[in-house]
Amino acid sequence: MNSFPFIVQLIIFLFGAIIGSFLNVVIYRYNTGRTLGGRSICMSCGKTLRWFELIPVISWVVQAGKCVRCRSIIPFQYPLVEFVTGLLFLGIVRMYIGLLPNIPLFLWFVVPSIFLWCVLAVIAVYDIRHKIIPDLFVYLFIVISALLLFITPDGFFMPDMWDFLAGFIIPLPFALLWYATGGRVIGFGDIKLMMGIGFFLGLGMGIAAVMLAFWIGAIIGVFLLLAHGKDVTMKTQIPFGPFLILGIAIAYFCQLSFLDIASWFTFFT
Ligand SMILES: [Zn+2]
């Protein structure tokens, strides 16, 4: 099997979007003392949302991004996280579709991947909102990625040495930079995230993810400088976590290694 019927893909996307709407709740309530239980309410007027206000993406579009009662604006973050989570679910399922005749093996790869990508989505949005990478989620990413190196469908297994060392090699230069500059150039949360990248992607794809993050970050940074002029200076803090996670996404979904990127440049020489 190499593809699902459209209707099955749509159901996977919608299921992902529903999980995305839960991730929005996690992002808003983490570290606020509020639990994850209880009905969803409007952040402005406190109105309990009814079922038709809780349909991922669609409710936001139908309501034109406003609360039905108080007309206050519902942040674009809500439908965006729902939509992207839907795409992540679809992308992950399609990635492992070749395993599908063997359903346990398919689930073995899909379920942890989906969980890790939900964790990364929370980290990215939380870092944009609060300019900090939440410890709980980055530790989940590190520990589960590391465990997945040792646990295979056949049981406990010693991983390839380089896949394991990648978790230490990739953050090392940035940890030294953090130490030398007293944390002014890069945040320690970004270094923790890089450790998880090493365990999750291995050395080749992990280096690709970090390189892509720096390039995309530099391009966006220059763009912000040009677009906002005075308001943005070289000292304006732009969270780096979302760029790292974008880099992970490109490396992971395109299966792009450092060697693939190096080969782009031999094209010019
Ligand atoms: Zn309201």
CSV table of N, CA, C and O in Angstrom, one decimal, residues 12 22 36 54 58 64 84 86 88-89 93 126 153 155 163 177 183 200 212 238 242 244-245 263 266:
chain,number,residue,atom,x,y,z
A,12,ILE,N,-7.7,11.4,9.1
A,12,ILE,CA,-6.4,11.5,9.9
A,12,ILE,C,-6.1,12.9,10.1
A,12,ILE,O,-5.7,13.3,11.3
A,22,PHE,N,-6.4,20.5,21.5
A,22,PHE,CA,-5.9,20.1,22.8
A,22,PHE,C,-4.6,20.7,23.1
A,22,PHE,O,-4.3,21.2,24.2
A,36,LEU,N,-5.8,20.7,33.0
A,36,LEU,CA,-6.2,20.5,31.6
A,36,LEU,C,-7.7,20.1,31.6
A,36,LEU,O,-8.3,20.1,30.5
A,54,LEU,N,-16.2,24.6,18.9
A,54,LEU,CA,-15.1,23.8,19.2
A,54,LEU,C,-14.6,23.0,18.0
A,54,LEU,O,-13.7,22.1,18.2
A,58,ILE,N,-12.5,25.1,11.5
A,58,ILE,CA,-13.7,25.5,10.9
A,58,ILE,C,-14.5,26.6,11.8
A,58,ILE,O,-14.9,27.6,11.2
A,64,ALA,N,-15.3,34.1,11.9
A,64,ALA,CA,-14.4,35.2,11.5
A,64,ALA,C,-13.4,35.6,12.6
A,64,ALA,O,-13.0,36.7,12.7
A,84,VAL,N,-1.7,22.9,11.6
A,84,VAL,CA,-0.4,22.3,11.4
A,84,VAL,C,-0.3,20.9,12.1
A,84,VAL,O,0.3,20.0,11.5
A,86,GLY,N,-2.8,18.8,12.3
A,86,GLY,CA,-3.5,17.9,11.3
A,86,GLY,C,-2.5,17.5,10.2
A,86,GLY,O,-2.4,16.3,9.9
A,88,LEU,N,0.8,17.5,10.4
A,88,LEU,CA,1.8,16.6,11.0
A,88,LEU,C,1.3,15.2,11.1
A,88,LEU,O,2.1,14.2,10.7
A,89,PHE,N,0.1,15.0,11.6
A,89,PHE,CA,-0.4,13.6,11.6
A,89,PHE,C,-0.4,13.0,10.3
A,89,PHE,O,0.0,11.8,10.1
A,93,VAL,N,1.9,9.7,9.2
A,93,VAL,CA,1.2,8.4,8.8
A,93,VAL,C,1.7,8.1,7.3
A,93,VAL,O,2.0,6.9,7.0
A,126,TYR,N,5.0,27.8,22.5
A,126,TYR,CA,5.3,28.3,23.8
A,126,TYR,C,6.5,29.3,23.7
A,126,TYR,O,6.6,30.3,24.4
A,153,PRO,N,11.4,-2.9,17.9
A,153,PRO,CA,10.3,-3.8,17.9
A,153,PRO,C,10.8,-5.2,18.4
A,153,PRO,O,10.0,-6.0,18.8
A,155,GLY,N,12.9,-5.7,20.8
A,155,GLY,CA,13.3,-5.7,22.2
A,155,GLY,C,14.4,-4.6,22.4
A,155,GLY,O,14.6,-3.7,21.6
A,163,ASP,N,24.7,7.4,16.4
A,163,ASP,CA,23.3,7.9,16.7
A,163,ASP,C,23.2,8.3,18.1
A,163,ASP,O,22.5,9.3,18.4
A,177,LEU,N,29.8,27.8,23.4
A,177,LEU,CA,29.4,29.2,23.0
A,177,LEU,C,28.6,29.9,24.2
A,177,LEU,O,28.8,31.0,24.5
A,183,GLY,N,25.7,33.1,28.1
A,183,GLY,CA,24.3,32.9,27.7
A,183,GLY,C,23.7,34.0,26.9
A,183,GLY,O,22.5,34.1,26.8
A,200,PHE,N,17.0,12.2,18.4
A,200,PHE,CA,15.8,12.0,17.5
A,200,PHE,C,16.2,11.7,16.0
A,200,PHE,O,15.7,10.8,15.4
A,212,LEU,N,19.9,24.3,8.9
A,212,LEU,CA,18.7,24.9,8.3
A,212,LEU,C,18.1,25.9,9.2
A,212,LEU,O,17.7,27.0,8.8
A,238,ILE,N,14.9,37.2,19.3
A,238,ILE,CA,14.0,36.4,18.5
A,238,ILE,C,14.2,35.0,19.0
A,238,ILE,O,15.3,34.5,19.1
A,242,PRO,N,11.7,27.9,17.7
A,242,PRO,CA,10.9,27.6,16.5
A,242,PRO,C,11.6,27.4,15.2
A,242,PRO,O,11.2,26.5,14.4
A,244,LEU,N,14.7,26.0,15.2
A,244,LEU,CA,15.3,24.7,15.3
A,244,LEU,C,14.2,23.6,14.9
A,244,LEU,O,14.5,22.6,14.3
A,245,ILE,N,13.0,23.9,15.4
A,245,ILE,CA,11.9,22.9,15.2
A,245,ILE,C,11.5,22.9,13.7
A,245,ILE,O,11.2,21.8,13.1
A,263,SER,N,26.1,18.2,-0.8
A,263,SER,CA,26.1,17.9,-2.2
A,263,SER,C,25.4,19.0,-3.1
A,263,SER,O,25.7,19.2,-4.3
A,266,THR,N,28.4,21.2,-4.1
A,266,THR,CA,29.3,20.7,-5.1
A,266,THR,C,28.8,21.0,-6.5
A,266,THR,O,29.5,21.1,-7.4
